[in-house]
């Protein structure tokens, strides 16, 4: 083949190809333009903490409680109980009796000497005891018992006719108190006025005597 014939043909083909390329670039610029970079992915940033707001503190580390060792309570020795000796025989105190007419502070609060009985209207349900207050005197050495020493004037005290009454010698033949009725007491006192027998008494809510017990004297 003749080389000189081929050269003009090759050059014509190359020129045609180049013209085609240039024509494509003019019609669609995008084809010739370099590929634009893809837009970067939009990332939403977390809003910044406002000024003055501090991040929450980290949780404190767990603290293991320290257990204090048990302390034994000191044992306090009890002092030994004082030794007690056998009680001595009780002896009367000087204040237990009077050797002179008793004063107001010496008067026995719940005993009196009975002298007489005054009957009242039966509708009252009571009788009057004529009595004298006093205190126990000191017993002489040659006597069997102490006397009851009266003081002040005689007074009257109401006795309920349903009262609990006990008597001993000489009203009844016994050294121990025996239950008797109020009428039996009235009869004996009428037969033996001004005897001065000593009685212990208790008063009820109405102010009248509801319990009367004779005190035995030898």
GROMACS .gro file of C-alpha atoms in nm:
model
  218
    1UNK     CA    1   0.000   0.000   0.000
    2UNK     CA    2   0.114   0.342  -0.074
    3UNK     CA    3   0.193   0.526   0.248
    4UNK     CA    4   0.146   0.860   0.092
    5UNK     CA    5  -0.215   0.774   0.011
    6UNK     CA    6  -0.292   0.665   0.368
    7UNK     CA    7  -0.156   0.970   0.545
    8UNK     CA    8  -0.412   1.217   0.407
    9UNK     CA    9  -0.693   0.982   0.498
   10UNK     CA   10  -0.570   0.938   0.855
   11UNK     CA   11  -0.538   1.305   0.904
   12UNK     CA   12  -0.890   1.357   0.776
   13UNK     CA   13  -1.027   1.102   1.018
   14UNK     CA   14  -0.844   1.260   1.314
   15UNK     CA   15  -0.971   1.602   1.225
   16UNK     CA   16  -1.326   1.476   1.205
   17UNK     CA   17  -1.302   1.309   1.542
   18UNK     CA   18  -1.167   1.622   1.707
   19UNK     CA   19  -1.445   1.830   1.559
   20UNK     CA   20  -1.704   1.592   1.696
   21UNK     CA   21  -1.562   1.618   2.041
   22UNK     CA   22  -1.564   1.995   2.035
   23UNK     CA   23  -1.921   2.005   1.909
   24UNK     CA   24  -2.035   1.783   2.199
   25UNK     CA   25  -1.873   2.010   2.451
   26UNK     CA   26  -2.054   2.314   2.314
   27UNK     CA   27  -2.399   2.149   2.311
   28UNK     CA   28  -2.385   2.003   2.660
   29UNK     CA   29  -2.144   2.172   2.886
   30UNK     CA   30  -2.205   1.922   3.150
   31UNK     CA   31  -2.059   1.652   2.952
   32UNK     CA   32  -1.729   1.828   2.924
   33UNK     CA   33  -1.726   2.000   3.256
   34UNK     CA   34  -1.569   1.819   3.540
   35UNK     CA   35  -1.808   1.649   3.775
   36UNK     CA   36  -1.908   1.879   4.061
   37UNK     CA   37  -1.840   1.742   4.403
   38UNK     CA   38  -2.145   1.607   4.588
   39UNK     CA   39  -2.266   1.836   4.866
   40UNK     CA   40  -2.146   1.738   5.207
   41UNK     CA   41  -2.400   1.571   5.438
   42UNK     CA   42  -2.560   1.822   5.668
   43UNK     CA   43  -2.497   1.735   6.033
   44UNK     CA   44  -2.721   1.895   6.293
   45UNK     CA   45  -2.496   2.004   6.571
   46UNK     CA   46  -2.624   1.972   6.928
   47UNK     CA   47  -2.713   2.309   7.071
   48UNK     CA   48  -2.449   2.449   7.289
   49UNK     CA   49  -2.523   2.470   7.655
   50UNK     CA   50  -2.641   2.816   7.750
   51UNK     CA   51  -2.400   3.028   7.940
   52UNK     CA   52  -2.398   2.967   8.308
   53UNK     CA   53  -2.535   2.612   8.283
   54UNK     CA   54  -2.296   2.359   8.414
   55UNK     CA   55  -2.301   1.997   8.331
   56UNK     CA   56  -2.455   1.776   8.601
   57UNK     CA   57  -2.193   1.647   8.839
   58UNK     CA   58  -2.090   1.295   8.802
   59UNK     CA   59  -2.246   1.053   9.049
   60UNK     CA   60  -2.030   1.027   9.359
   61UNK     CA   61  -1.860   0.698   9.405
   62UNK     CA   62  -2.043   0.455   9.629
   63UNK     CA   63  -1.925   0.484   9.984
   64UNK     CA   64  -1.909   0.171  10.187
   65UNK     CA   65  -2.038   0.252  10.539
   66UNK     CA   66  -1.788   0.200  10.808
   67UNK     CA   67  -1.931  -0.018  11.082
   68UNK     CA   68  -1.802   0.081  11.421
   69UNK     CA   69  -1.700  -0.211  11.633
   70UNK     CA   70  -1.955  -0.306  11.897
   71UNK     CA   71  -1.866  -0.168  12.235
   72UNK     CA   72  -1.970  -0.372  12.533
   73UNK     CA   73  -2.161  -0.178  12.796
   74UNK     CA   74  -1.953  -0.160  13.109
   75UNK     CA   75  -2.097  -0.361  13.389
   76UNK     CA   76  -2.132  -0.151  13.700
   77UNK     CA   77  -2.095  -0.355  14.008
   78UNK     CA   78  -2.385  -0.312  14.246
   79UNK     CA   79  -2.287  -0.212  14.594
   80UNK     CA   80  -2.354  -0.484  14.844
   81UNK     CA   81  -2.681  -0.448  15.029
   82UNK     CA   82  -2.631  -0.323  15.380
   83UNK     CA   83  -2.665  -0.589  15.638
   84UNK     CA   84  -2.976  -0.560  15.844
   85UNK     CA   85  -2.992  -0.678  16.193
   86UNK     CA   86  -3.299  -0.826  16.351
   87UNK     CA   87  -3.545  -0.554  16.447
   88UNK     CA   88  -3.532  -0.461  16.808
   89UNK     CA   89  -3.841  -0.474  17.019
   90UNK     CA   90  -4.038  -0.156  16.966
   91UNK     CA   91  -4.051   0.072  17.264
   92UNK     CA   92  -4.306   0.347  17.308
   93UNK     CA   93  -4.179   0.693  17.225
   94UNK     CA   94  -4.225   0.980  17.461
   95UNK     CA   95  -4.474   1.133  17.215
   96UNK     CA   96  -4.692   0.818  17.226
   97UNK     CA   97  -4.845   0.924  17.558
   98UNK     CA   98  -4.909   1.241  17.753
   99UNK     CA   99  -4.834   1.300  18.119
  100UNK     CA  100  -5.042   1.618  18.143
  101UNK     CA  101  -5.371   1.741  17.998
  102UNK     CA  102  -5.326   1.711  17.619
  103UNK     CA  103  -5.322   2.018  17.400
  104UNK     CA  104  -5.500   2.051  17.064
  105UNK     CA  105  -5.203   1.898  16.881
  106UNK     CA  106  -5.206   1.594  17.110
  107UNK     CA  107  -5.573   1.503  17.063
  108UNK     CA  108  -5.628   1.165  16.900
  109UNK     CA  109  -5.795   1.228  16.562
  110UNK     CA  110  -6.018   0.918  16.554
  111UNK     CA  111  -6.086   0.825  16.919
  112UNK     CA  112  -6.302   0.969  17.197
  113UNK     CA  113  -6.448   0.880  17.535
  114UNK     CA  114  -6.824   0.809  17.530
  115UNK     CA  115  -7.034   0.938  17.823
  116UNK     CA  116  -7.397   0.945  17.717
  117UNK     CA  117  -7.635   0.891  17.425
  118UNK     CA  118  -7.922   1.123  17.336
  119UNK     CA  119  -8.202   0.982  17.125
  120UNK     CA  120  -8.341   1.198  16.846
  121UNK     CA  121  -8.657   1.190  16.638
  122UNK     CA  122  -8.672   0.845  16.476
  123UNK     CA  123  -8.726   1.007  16.136
  124UNK     CA  124  -8.365   1.132  16.143
  125UNK     CA  125  -8.229   0.779  16.167
  126UNK     CA  126  -7.961   0.901  16.406
  127UNK     CA  127  -7.876   0.944  16.775
  128UNK     CA  128  -7.638   1.187  16.942
  129UNK     CA  129  -7.327   1.063  17.121
  130UNK     CA  130  -7.204   1.287  17.403
  131UNK     CA  131  -6.826   1.251  17.389
  132UNK     CA  132  -6.499   1.408  17.497
  133UNK     CA  133  -6.183   1.418  17.289
  134UNK     CA  134  -5.846   1.338  17.440
  135UNK     CA  135  -5.524   1.137  17.415
  136UNK     CA  136  -5.368   0.836  17.579
  137UNK     CA  137  -5.173   0.908  17.896
  138UNK     CA  138  -4.858   0.733  18.006
  139UNK     CA  139  -4.924   0.408  18.191
  140UNK     CA  140  -4.808   0.396  18.554
  141UNK     CA  141  -4.566   0.117  18.638
  142UNK     CA  142  -4.816  -0.062  18.862
  143UNK     CA  143  -5.106  -0.050  18.613
  144UNK     CA  144  -5.221  -0.284  18.336
  145UNK     CA  145  -5.268  -0.014  18.074
  146UNK     CA  146  -5.261   0.353  17.988
  147UNK     CA  147  -5.556   0.582  18.072
  148UNK     CA  148  -5.738   0.795  17.816
  149UNK     CA  149  -5.701   1.157  17.926
  150UNK     CA  150  -5.989   1.378  17.813
  151UNK     CA  151  -5.952   1.745  17.732
  152UNK     CA  152  -6.187   2.029  17.651
  153UNK     CA  153  -6.564   2.036  17.680
  154UNK     CA  154  -6.805   1.759  17.592
  155UNK     CA  155  -6.940   1.762  17.237
  156UNK     CA  156  -7.213   1.582  17.045
  157UNK     CA  157  -7.162   1.367  16.740
  158UNK     CA  158  -7.437   1.201  16.535
  159UNK     CA  159  -7.431   0.821  16.508
  160UNK     CA  160  -7.619   0.656  16.222
  161UNK     CA  161  -7.863   0.396  16.361
  162UNK     CA  162  -7.746   0.154  16.090
  163UNK     CA  163  -7.381   0.198  16.189
  164UNK     CA  164  -7.138  -0.091  16.229
  165UNK     CA  165  -7.073  -0.117  16.607
  166UNK     CA  166  -6.846  -0.355  16.798
  167UNK     CA  167  -6.790  -0.379  17.173
  168UNK     CA  168  -6.566  -0.560  17.416
  169UNK     CA  169  -6.547  -0.586  17.795
  170UNK     CA  170  -6.742  -0.455  17.988
  171UNK     CA  171  -7.029  -0.421  17.738
  172UNK     CA  172  -6.986  -0.787  17.635
  173UNK     CA  173  -6.803  -1.059  17.824
  174UNK     CA  174  -6.510  -1.083  17.584
  175UNK     CA  175  -6.168  -0.929  17.543
  176UNK     CA  176  -6.220  -0.929  17.165
  177UNK     CA  177  -6.459  -0.704  16.981
  178UNK     CA  178  -6.803  -0.847  16.912
  179UNK     CA  179  -7.066  -0.705  16.676
  180UNK     CA  180  -7.362  -0.547  16.855
  181UNK     CA  181  -7.658  -0.336  16.746
  182UNK     CA  182  -7.691   0.037  16.802
  183UNK     CA  183  -7.988  -0.020  17.034
  184UNK     CA  184  -7.783  -0.258  17.249
  185UNK     CA  185  -7.520   0.013  17.285
  186UNK     CA  186  -7.786   0.270  17.376
  187UNK     CA  187  -7.928   0.043  17.647
  188UNK     CA  188  -7.589  -0.027  17.804
  189UNK     CA  189  -7.480   0.340  17.806
  190UNK     CA  190  -7.812   0.444  17.962
  191UNK     CA  191  -7.755   0.187  18.237
  192UNK     CA  192  -7.391   0.298  18.286
  193UNK     CA  193  -7.377   0.676  18.221
  194UNK     CA  194  -7.047   0.863  18.228
  195UNK     CA  195  -6.846   0.544  18.195
  196UNK     CA  196  -6.599   0.712  17.961
  197UNK     CA  197  -6.537   0.401  17.751
  198UNK     CA  198  -6.304   0.476  17.460
  199UNK     CA  199  -6.422   0.416  17.105
  200UNK     CA  200  -6.253   0.444  16.767
  201UNK     CA  201  -6.478   0.591  16.497
  202UNK     CA  202  -6.508   0.654  16.123
  203UNK     CA  203  -6.725   0.921  15.963
  204UNK     CA  204  -6.934   0.878  15.645
  205UNK     CA  205  -7.001   1.122  15.363
  206UNK     CA  206  -7.293   1.274  15.556
  207UNK     CA  207  -7.071   1.367  15.851
  208UNK     CA  208  -7.230   1.111  16.084
  209UNK     CA  209  -7.042   0.822  16.244
  210UNK     CA  210  -7.092   0.499  16.047
  211UNK     CA  211  -6.841   0.278  16.227
  212UNK     CA  212  -6.780   0.260  16.603
  213UNK     CA  213  -6.543   0.013  16.771
  214UNK     CA  214  -6.468  -0.003  17.142
  215UNK     CA  215  -6.100   0.005  17.237
  216UNK     CA  216  -6.020  -0.266  17.491
  217UNK     CA  217  -5.861  -0.144  17.813
  218UNK     CA  218  -5.764  -0.383  18.096
   0.00000   0.00000   0.00000
